[in-house]
GROMACS .gro file of C-alpha atoms in nm:
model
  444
    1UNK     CA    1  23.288  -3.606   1.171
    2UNK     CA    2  23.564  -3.678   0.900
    3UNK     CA    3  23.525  -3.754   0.527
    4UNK     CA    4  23.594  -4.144   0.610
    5UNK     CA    5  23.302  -4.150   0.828
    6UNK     CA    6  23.045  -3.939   0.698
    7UNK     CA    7  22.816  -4.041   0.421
    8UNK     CA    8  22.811  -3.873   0.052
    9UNK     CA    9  22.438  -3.913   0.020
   10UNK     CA   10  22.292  -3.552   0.032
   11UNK     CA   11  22.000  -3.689   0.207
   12UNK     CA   12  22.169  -3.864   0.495
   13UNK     CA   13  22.316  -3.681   0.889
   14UNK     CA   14  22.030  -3.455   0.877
   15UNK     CA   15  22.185  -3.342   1.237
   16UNK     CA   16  22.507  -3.214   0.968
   17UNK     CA   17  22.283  -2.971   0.739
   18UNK     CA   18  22.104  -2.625   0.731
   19UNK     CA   19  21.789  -2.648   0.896
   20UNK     CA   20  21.638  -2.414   0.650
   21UNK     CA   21  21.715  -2.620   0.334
   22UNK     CA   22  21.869  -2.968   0.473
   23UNK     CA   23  22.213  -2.893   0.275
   24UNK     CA   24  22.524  -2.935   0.411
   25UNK     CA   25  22.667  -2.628   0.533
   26UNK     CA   26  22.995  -2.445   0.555
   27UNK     CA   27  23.097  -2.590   0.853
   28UNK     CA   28  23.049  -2.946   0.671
   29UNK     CA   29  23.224  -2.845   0.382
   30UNK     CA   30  23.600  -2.722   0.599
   31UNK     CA   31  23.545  -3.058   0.819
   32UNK     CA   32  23.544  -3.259   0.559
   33UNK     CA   33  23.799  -3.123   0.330
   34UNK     CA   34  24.062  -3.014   0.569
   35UNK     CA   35  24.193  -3.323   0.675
   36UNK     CA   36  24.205  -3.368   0.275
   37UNK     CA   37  24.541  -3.146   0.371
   38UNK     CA   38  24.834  -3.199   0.575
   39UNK     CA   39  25.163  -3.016   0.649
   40UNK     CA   40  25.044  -2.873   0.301
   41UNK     CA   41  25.055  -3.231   0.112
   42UNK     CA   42  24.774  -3.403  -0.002
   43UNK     CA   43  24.631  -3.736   0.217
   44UNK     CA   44  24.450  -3.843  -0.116
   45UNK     CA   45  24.599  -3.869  -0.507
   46UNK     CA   46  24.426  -3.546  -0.684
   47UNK     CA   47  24.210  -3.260  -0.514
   48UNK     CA   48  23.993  -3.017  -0.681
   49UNK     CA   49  23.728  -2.766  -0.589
   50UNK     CA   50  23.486  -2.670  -0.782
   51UNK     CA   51  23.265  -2.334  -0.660
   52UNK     CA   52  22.948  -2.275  -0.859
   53UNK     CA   53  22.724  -1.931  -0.771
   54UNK     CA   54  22.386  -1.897  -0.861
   55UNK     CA   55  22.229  -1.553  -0.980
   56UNK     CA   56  21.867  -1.500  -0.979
   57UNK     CA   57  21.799  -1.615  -0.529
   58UNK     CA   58  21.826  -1.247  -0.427
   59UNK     CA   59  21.509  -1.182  -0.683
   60UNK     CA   60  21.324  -1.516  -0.578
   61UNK     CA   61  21.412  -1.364  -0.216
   62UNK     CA   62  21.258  -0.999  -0.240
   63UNK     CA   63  20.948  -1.131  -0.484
   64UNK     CA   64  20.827  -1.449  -0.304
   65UNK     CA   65  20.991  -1.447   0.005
   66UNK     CA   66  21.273  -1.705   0.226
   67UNK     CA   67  20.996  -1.965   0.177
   68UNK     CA   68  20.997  -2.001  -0.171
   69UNK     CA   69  21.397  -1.883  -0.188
   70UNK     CA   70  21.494  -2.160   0.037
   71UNK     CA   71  21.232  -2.426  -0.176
   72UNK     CA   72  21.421  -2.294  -0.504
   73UNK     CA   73  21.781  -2.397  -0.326
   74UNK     CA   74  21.660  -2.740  -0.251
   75UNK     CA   75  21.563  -2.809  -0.623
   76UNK     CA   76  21.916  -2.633  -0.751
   77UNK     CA   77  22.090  -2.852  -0.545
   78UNK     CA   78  21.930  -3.180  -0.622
   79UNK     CA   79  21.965  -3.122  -0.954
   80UNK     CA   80  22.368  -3.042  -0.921
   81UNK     CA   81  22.378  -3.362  -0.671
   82UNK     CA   82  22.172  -3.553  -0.955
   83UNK     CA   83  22.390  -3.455  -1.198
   84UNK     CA   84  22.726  -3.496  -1.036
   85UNK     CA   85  22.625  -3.826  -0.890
   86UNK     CA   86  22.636  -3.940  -0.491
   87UNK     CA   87  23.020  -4.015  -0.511
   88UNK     CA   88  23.076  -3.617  -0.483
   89UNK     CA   89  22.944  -3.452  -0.161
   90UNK     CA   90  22.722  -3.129  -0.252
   91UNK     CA   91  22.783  -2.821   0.020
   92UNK     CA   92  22.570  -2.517   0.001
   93UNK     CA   93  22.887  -2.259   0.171
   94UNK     CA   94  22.704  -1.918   0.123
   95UNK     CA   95  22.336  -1.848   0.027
   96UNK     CA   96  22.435  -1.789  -0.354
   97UNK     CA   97  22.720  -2.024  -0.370
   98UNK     CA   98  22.754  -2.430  -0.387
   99UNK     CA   99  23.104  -2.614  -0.384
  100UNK     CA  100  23.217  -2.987  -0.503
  101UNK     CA  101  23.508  -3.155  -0.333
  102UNK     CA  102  23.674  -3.381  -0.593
  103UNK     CA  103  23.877  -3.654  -0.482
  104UNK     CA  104  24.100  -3.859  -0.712
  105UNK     CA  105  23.947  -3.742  -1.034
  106UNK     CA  106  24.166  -3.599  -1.299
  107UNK     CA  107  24.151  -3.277  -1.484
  108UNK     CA  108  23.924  -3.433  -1.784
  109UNK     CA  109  23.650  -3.557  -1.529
  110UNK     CA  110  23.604  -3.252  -1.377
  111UNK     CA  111  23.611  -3.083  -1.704
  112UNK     CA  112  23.320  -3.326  -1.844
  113UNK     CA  113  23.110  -3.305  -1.519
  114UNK     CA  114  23.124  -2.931  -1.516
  115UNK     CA  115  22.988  -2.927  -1.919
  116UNK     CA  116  22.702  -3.209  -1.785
  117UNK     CA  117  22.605  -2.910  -1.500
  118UNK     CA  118  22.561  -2.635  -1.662
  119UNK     CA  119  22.397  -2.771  -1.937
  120UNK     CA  120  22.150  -2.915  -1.618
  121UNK     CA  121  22.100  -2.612  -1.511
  122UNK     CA  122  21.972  -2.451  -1.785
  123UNK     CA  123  21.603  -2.582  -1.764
  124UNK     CA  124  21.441  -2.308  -1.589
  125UNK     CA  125  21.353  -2.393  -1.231
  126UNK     CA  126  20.904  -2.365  -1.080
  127UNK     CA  127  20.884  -2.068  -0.845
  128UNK     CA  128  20.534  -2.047  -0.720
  129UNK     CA  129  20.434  -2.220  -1.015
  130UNK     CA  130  20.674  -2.008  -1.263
  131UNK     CA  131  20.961  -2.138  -1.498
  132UNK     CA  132  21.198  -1.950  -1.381
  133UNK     CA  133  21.559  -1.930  -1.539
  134UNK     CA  134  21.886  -1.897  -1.301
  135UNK     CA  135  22.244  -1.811  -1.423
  136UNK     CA  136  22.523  -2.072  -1.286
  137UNK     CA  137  22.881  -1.917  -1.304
  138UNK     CA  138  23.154  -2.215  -1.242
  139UNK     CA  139  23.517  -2.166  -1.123
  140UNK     CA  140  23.776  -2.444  -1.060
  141UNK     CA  141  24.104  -2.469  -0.887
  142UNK     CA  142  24.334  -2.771  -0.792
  143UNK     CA  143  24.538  -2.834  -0.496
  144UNK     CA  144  24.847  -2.844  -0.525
  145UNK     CA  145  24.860  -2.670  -0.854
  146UNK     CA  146  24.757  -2.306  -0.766
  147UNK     CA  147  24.768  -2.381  -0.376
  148UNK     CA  148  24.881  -2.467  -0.083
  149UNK     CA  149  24.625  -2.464   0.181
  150UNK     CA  150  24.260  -2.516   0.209
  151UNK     CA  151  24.199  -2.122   0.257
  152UNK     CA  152  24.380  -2.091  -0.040
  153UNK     CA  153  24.221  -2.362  -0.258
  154UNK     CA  154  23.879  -2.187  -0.181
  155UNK     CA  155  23.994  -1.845  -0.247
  156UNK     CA  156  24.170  -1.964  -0.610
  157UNK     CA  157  23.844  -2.107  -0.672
  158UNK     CA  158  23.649  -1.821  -0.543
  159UNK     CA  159  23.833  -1.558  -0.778
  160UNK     CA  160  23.758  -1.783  -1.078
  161UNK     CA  161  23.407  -1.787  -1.036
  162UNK     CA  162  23.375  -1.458  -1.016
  163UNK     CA  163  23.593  -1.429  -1.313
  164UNK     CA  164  23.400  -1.599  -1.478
  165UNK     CA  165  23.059  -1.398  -1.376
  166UNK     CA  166  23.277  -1.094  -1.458
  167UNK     CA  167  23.313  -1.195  -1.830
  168UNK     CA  168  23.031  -1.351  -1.842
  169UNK     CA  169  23.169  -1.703  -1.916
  170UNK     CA  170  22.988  -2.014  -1.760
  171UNK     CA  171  23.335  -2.142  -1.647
  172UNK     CA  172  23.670  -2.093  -1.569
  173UNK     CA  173  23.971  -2.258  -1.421
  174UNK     CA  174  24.192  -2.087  -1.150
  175UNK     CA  175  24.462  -1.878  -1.373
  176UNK     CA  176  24.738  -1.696  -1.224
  177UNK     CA  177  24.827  -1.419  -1.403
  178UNK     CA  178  24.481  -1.312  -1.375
  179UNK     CA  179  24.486  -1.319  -0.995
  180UNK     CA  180  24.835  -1.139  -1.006
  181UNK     CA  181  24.723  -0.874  -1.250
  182UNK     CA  182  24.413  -0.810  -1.010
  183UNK     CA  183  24.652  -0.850  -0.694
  184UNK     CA  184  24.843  -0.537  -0.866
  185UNK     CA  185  24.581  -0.356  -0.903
  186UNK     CA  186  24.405  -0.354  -0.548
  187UNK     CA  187  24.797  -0.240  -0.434
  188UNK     CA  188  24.803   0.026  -0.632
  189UNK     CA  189  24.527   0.206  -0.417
  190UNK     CA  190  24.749   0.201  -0.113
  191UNK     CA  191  24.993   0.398  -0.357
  192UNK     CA  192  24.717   0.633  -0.529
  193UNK     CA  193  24.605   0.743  -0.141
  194UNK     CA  194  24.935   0.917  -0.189
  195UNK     CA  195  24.943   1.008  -0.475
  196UNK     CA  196  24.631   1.220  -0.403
  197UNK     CA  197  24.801   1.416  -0.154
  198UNK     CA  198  25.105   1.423  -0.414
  199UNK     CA  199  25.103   1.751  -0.684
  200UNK     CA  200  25.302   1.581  -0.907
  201UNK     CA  201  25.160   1.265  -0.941
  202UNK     CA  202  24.821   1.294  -1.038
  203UNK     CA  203  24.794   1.498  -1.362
  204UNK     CA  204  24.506   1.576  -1.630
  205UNK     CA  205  24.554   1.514  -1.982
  206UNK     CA  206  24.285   1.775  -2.222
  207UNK     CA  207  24.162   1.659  -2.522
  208UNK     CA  208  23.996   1.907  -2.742
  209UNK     CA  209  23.635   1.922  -2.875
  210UNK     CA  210  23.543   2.129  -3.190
  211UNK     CA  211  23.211   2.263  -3.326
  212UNK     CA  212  23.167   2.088  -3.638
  213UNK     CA  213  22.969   2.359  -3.789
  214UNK     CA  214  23.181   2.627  -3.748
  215UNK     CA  215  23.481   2.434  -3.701
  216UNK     CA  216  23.579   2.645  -3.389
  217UNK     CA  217  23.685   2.497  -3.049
  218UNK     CA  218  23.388   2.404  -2.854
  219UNK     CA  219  23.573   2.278  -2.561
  220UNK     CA  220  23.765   2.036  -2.329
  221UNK     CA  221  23.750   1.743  -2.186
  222UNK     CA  222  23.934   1.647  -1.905
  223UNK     CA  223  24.049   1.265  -1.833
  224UNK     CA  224  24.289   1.163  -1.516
  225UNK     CA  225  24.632   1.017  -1.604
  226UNK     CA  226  24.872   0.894  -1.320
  227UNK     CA  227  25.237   0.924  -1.291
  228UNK     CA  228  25.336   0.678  -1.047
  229UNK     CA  229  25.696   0.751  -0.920
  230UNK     CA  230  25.813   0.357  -1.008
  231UNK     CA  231  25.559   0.250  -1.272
  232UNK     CA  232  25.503   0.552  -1.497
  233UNK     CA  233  25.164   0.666  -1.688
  234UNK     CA  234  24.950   0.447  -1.513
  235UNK     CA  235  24.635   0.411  -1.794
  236UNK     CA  236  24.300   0.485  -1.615
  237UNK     CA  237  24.126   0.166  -1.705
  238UNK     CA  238  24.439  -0.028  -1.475
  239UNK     CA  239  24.365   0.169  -1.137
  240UNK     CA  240  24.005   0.384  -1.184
  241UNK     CA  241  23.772   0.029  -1.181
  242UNK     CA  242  23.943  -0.055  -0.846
  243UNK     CA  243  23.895   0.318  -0.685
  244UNK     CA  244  23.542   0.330  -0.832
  245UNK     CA  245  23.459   0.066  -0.554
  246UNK     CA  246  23.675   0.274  -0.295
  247UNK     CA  247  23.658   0.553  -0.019
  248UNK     CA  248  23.926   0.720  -0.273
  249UNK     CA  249  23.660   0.812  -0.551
  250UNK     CA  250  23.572   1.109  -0.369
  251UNK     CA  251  23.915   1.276  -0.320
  252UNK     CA  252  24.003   1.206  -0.640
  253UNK     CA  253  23.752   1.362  -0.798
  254UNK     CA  254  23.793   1.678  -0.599
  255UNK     CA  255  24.169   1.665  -0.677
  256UNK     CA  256  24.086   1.637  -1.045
  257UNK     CA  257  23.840   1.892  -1.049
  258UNK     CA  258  24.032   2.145  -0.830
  259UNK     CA  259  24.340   2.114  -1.097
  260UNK     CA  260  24.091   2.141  -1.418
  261UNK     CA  261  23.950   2.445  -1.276
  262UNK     CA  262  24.213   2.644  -1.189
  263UNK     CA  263  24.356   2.536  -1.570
  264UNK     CA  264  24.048   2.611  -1.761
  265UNK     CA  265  24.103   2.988  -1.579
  266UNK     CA  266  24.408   3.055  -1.644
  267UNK     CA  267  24.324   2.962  -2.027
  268UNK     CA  268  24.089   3.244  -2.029
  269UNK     CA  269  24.388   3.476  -2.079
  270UNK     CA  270  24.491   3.332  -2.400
  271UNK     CA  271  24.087   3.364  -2.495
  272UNK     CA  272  23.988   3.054  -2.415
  273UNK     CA  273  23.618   3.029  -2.331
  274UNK     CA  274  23.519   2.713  -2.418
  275UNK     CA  275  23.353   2.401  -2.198
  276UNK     CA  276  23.489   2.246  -1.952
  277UNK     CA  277  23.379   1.807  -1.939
  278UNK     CA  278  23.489   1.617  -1.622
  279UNK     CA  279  23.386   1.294  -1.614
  280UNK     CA  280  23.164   1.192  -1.277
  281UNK     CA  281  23.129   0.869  -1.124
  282UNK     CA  282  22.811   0.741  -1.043
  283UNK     CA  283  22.948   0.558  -0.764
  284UNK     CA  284  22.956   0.881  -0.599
  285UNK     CA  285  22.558   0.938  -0.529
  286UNK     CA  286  22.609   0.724  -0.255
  287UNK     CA  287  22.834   0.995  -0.106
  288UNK     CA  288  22.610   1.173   0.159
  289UNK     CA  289  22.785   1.514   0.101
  290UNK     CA  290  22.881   1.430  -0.227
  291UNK     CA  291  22.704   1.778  -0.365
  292UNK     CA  292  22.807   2.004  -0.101
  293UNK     CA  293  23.146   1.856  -0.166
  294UNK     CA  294  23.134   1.968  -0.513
  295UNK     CA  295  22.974   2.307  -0.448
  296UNK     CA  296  23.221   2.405  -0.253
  297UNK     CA  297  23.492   2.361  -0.486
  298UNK     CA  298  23.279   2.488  -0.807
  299UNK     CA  299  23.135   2.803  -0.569
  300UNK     CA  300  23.543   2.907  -0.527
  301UNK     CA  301  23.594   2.938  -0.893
  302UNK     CA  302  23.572   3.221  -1.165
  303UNK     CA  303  23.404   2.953  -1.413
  304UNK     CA  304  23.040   3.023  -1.477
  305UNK     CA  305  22.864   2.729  -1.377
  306UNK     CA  306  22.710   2.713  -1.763
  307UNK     CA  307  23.068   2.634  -1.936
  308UNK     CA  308  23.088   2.329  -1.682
  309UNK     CA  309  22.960   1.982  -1.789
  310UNK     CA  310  22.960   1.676  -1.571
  311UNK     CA  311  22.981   1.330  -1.787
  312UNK     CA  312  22.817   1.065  -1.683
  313UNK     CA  313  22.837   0.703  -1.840
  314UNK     CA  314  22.520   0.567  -1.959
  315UNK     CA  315  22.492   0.270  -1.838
  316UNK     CA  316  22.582   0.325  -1.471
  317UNK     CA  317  22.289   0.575  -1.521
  318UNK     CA  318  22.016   0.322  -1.620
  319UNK     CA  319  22.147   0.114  -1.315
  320UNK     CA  320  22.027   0.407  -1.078
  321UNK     CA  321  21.823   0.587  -1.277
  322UNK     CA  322  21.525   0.744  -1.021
  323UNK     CA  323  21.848   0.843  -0.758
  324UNK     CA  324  22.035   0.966  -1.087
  325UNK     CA  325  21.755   1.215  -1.234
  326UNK     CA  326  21.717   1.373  -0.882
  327UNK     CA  327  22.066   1.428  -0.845
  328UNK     CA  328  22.146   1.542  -1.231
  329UNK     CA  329  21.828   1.758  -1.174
  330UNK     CA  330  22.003   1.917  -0.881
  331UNK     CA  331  22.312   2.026  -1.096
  332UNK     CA  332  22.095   2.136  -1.374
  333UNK     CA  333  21.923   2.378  -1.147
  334UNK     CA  334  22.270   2.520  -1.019
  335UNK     CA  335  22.359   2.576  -1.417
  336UNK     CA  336  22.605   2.290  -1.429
  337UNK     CA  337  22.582   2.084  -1.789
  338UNK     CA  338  22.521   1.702  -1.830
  339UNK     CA  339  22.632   1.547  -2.092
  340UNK     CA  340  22.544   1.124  -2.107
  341UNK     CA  341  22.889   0.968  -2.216
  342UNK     CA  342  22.903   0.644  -2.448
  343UNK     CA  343  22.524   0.681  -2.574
  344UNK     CA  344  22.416   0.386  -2.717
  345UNK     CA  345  22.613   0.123  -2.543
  346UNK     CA  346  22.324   0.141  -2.266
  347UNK     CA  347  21.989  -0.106  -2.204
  348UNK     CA  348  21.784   0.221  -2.247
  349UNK     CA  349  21.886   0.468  -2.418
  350UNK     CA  350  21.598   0.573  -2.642
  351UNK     CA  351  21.344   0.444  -2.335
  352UNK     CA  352  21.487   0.703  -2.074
  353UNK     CA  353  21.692   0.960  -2.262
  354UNK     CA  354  21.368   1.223  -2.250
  355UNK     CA  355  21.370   1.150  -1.907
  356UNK     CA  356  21.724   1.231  -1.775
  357UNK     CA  357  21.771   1.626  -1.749
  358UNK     CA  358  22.097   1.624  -1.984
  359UNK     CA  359  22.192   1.906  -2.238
  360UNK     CA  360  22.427   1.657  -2.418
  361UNK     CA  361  22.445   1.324  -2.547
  362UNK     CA  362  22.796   1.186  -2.667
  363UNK     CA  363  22.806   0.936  -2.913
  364UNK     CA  364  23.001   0.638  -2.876
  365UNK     CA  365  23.311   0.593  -3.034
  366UNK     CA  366  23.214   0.221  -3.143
  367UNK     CA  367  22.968   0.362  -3.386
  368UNK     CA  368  23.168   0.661  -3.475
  369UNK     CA  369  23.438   0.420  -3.620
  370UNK     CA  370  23.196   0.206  -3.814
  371UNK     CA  371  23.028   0.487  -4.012
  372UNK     CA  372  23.161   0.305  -4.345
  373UNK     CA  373  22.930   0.045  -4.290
  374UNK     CA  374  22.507   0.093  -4.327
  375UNK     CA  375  22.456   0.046  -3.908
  376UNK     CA  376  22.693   0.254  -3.766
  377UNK     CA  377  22.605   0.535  -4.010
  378UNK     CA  378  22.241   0.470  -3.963
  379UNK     CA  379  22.291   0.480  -3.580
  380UNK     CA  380  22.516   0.844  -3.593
  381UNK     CA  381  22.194   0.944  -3.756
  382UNK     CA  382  21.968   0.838  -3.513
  383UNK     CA  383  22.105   0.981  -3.268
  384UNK     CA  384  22.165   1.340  -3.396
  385UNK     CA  385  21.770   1.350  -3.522
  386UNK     CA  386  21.699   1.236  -3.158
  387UNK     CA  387  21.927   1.502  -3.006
  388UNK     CA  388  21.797   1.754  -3.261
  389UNK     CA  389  21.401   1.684  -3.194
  390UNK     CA  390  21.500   1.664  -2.800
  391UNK     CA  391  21.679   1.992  -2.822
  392UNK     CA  392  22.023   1.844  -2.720
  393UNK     CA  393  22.372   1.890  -2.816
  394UNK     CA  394  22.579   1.592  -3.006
  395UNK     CA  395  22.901   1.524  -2.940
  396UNK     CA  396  23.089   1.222  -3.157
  397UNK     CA  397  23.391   1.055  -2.993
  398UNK     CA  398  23.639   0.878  -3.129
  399UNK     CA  399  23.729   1.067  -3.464
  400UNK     CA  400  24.007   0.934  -3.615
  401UNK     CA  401  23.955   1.038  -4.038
  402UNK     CA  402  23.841   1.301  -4.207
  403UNK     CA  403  23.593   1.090  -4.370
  404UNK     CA  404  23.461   1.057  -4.049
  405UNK     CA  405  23.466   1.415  -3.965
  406UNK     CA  406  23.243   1.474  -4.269
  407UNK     CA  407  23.004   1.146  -4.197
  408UNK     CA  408  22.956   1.391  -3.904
  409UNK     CA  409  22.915   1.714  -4.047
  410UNK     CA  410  22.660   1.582  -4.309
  411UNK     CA  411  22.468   1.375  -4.019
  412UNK     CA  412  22.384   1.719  -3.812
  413UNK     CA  413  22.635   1.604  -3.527
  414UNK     CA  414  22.690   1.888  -3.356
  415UNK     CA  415  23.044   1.887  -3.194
  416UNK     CA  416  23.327   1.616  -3.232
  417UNK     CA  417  23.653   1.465  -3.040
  418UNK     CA  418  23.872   1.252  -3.164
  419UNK     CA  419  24.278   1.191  -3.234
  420UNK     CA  420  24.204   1.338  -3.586
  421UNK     CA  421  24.125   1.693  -3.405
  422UNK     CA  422  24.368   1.629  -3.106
  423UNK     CA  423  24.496   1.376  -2.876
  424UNK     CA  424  24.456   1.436  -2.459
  425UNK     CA  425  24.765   1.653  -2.396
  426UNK     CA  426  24.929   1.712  -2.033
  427UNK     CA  427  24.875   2.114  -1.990
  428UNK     CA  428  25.182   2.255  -2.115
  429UNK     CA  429  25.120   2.075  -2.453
  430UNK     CA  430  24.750   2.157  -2.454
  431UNK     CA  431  24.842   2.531  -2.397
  432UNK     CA  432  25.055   2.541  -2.734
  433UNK     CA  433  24.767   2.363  -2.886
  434UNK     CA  434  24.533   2.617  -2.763
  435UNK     CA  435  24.774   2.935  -2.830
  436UNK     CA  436  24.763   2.783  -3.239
  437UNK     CA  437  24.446   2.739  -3.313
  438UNK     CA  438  24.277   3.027  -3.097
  439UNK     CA  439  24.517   3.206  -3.312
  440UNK     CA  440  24.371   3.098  -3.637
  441UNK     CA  441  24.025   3.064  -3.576
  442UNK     CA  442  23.939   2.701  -3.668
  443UNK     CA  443  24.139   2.343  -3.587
  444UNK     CA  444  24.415   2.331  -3.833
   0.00000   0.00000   0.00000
């Protein structure tokens, strides 16, 4: 049926809708907009499509059941069709997701009319009886503006709403040099796959970690760097989000680790016998082998299992937290460290910290770098009397002043890392780093 012939009014051509929730469906929703397009010009003066997901169904789902999940849609959706008005067709395309087909309204309308729905949604919804609050993320694009099909009106509007979720905006428009940016990103994984398998293009930078009591090096940390062949340092926060989500997490890691460990040995004939940190992705206790893996490549190597400490963010850990102790428990047990990275950026850090078997908690650089005001000096504090009373090591990131070194020091913080003690350094620089100050004793 066409978008001449069928009616706008949600509640008419039953026969067209989802038997579950009487909405119109996916199917609906490309029959009635693709003839919108032809030859990739428009039939009509303006399109737009607006894509609106709601968060909180999968919940009403596992708590209540399809019954009351499906009862919940029907009373989103009349709202949004009450809101919008009947002159706009309402099309429920996936089970979290809605979408609007605008025809012949400008830029400004569909601005107002997506202020006047999210403000509508906000009145929690009645689940079983319940007030019950849902999240409504909004993304817009506009044909022919940032497309030139239907497939790719949808998907321009798909990637803004879940821009928008991402940054936790209510809204966004389609833009492009977001989509590019991303676009560069996923391509860079068909390029890293090599790179894996490459010696010189994957390298580890070392930044140094110094006991603050004794002013001695305490250790290591090691963080990946990429040198792609056409690109250059790659930083880790442009590639290492997208292979976090990837079968290339794994081999990474191993690649990392294998390189680190081999380093960290061949340090120990300058008299290097500090800690070795390598960061570990939590996205990697879904890897069935994940510790065998691991042991194989630790079980090969002359460094004691003690002087190796596996850094886990904190709030990936409070995501998984029962699968997380048993796993941390398993490295504890084979003598590995665990140190929780960022503390204090978490949901529940003081809640679970007793809980996770860690040896070391490292401070997060965001209060490090604000210990000139009351909070982030009373925070420093807090967490070094927590450490101390839990029997844990403190380790203060982000040290960039000797003011803050001292903060530190005076605060019972037991190690600290920072530009102020040393930058991450490729090995050949870390090596004359090492060579000086093993020399002297202390961090000069």
């Amino acid at each position: 049926m066409s978008s001449s012939t069928k009616s706008t009014n949600m509640y008419d051509n039953y026969t067209e809708r989802d038997s579950r929730t009487n909405l119109l469906s996916r199917n609906d929703f490309y029959q009635d907009i693709t003839p919108l397009i032809s030859d990739g010009k428009l039939v009509i003066k303006s399109l737009a499509l607006m894509v609106i997901d709601i968060e909180g169904f999968d919940f009403i789902l596992r708590t209540f059941g399809p019954t009351q999940r499906d009862t919940v849609i029907e009373q989103v959706s009349q709202r949004m069709q009450h809101t919008i008005g009947n002159k706009q067709t309402l099309y429920h395309i996936t089970q979290d997701r809605f979408a609007f087909i605008f025809r012949d309204t400008n830029e400004a309308e569909v601005e107002q009319l997506v202020v006047e729905l999210l403000q509508a949604l906000r009145d929690p919804f009645k689940v079983s009886g319940v007030a019950y609050n849902l999240n409504g993320f909004v993304g817009i694009s506009f044909f022919p503006d940032y497309a030139s099909s239907v497939s790719e009106l949808v998907r321009t509007a798909v990637f803004a709403c879940d821009k928008a979720r991402t940054v936790d905006e209510r809204h966004m428009h389609y833009e492009k040099h977001q989509d590019d940016k991303e676009r560069e990103r996923f391509y860079l994984l068909l390029d890293l796959e090599k790179a894996i398998n490459d010696d010189s293009e994957i390298e580890v930078a070392y930044q140094p970690q110094i006991n603050l009591g004794t002013g001695q090096i305490y250790g290591v940390e090691a963080l990946c760097r990429w040198r792609h062949s056409n690109h250059g340092i790659i930083p880790p926060g442009h590639f290492l989000p997208f292979v976090e989500r990837s079968p290339l997490m794994m081999p990474l890691t191993e690649k990392i680790l294998r390189t680190t460990l081999k380093d960290t040995a061949d340090w120990e004939t300058l008299g290097f016998k500090g800690n070795l940190a390598v960061n570990l992705s939590t996205t990697l206790f879904s890897v069935p082998d994940m510790m065998d893996r691991l042991n194989r490549l630790l079980g090969d190597s002359a460094i004691s299992p003690d002087r190796i400490h596996f850094e886990i963010t904190e709030t990936n850990v409070m995501d998984r937290l029962k699968h997380a102790i048993e796993l941390l428990s398993e490295f504890r047990n084979s003598g590995y460290g665990i140190a929780i990275d960022d503390f204090g950026t978490g949901h529940s850090s003081l809640a679970y910290i007793s809980d996770l078997p860690v040896d070391t908690i490292k401070i997060d650089m965001h209060f490090v770098q604000n210990m000139d005001k009351p909070w982030g000096r009373a925070i420093v504090g807090a967490a070094a009397a927590l450490a101390e009373n839990l029997n844990l090591t403190t380790c203060a990131e982000g040290i960039e002043t000797e003011e803050q070194l001292k903060a530190c020091e005076e605060l019972g913080v037991t190690v600290g890392q920072g530009y102020l003690i040393g930058r991450p350094m490729f090995k050949a620089e870390f090596e004359g780093w090492l060579k000086t100050n093993l020399a002297t004793g202390k961090i000069s």
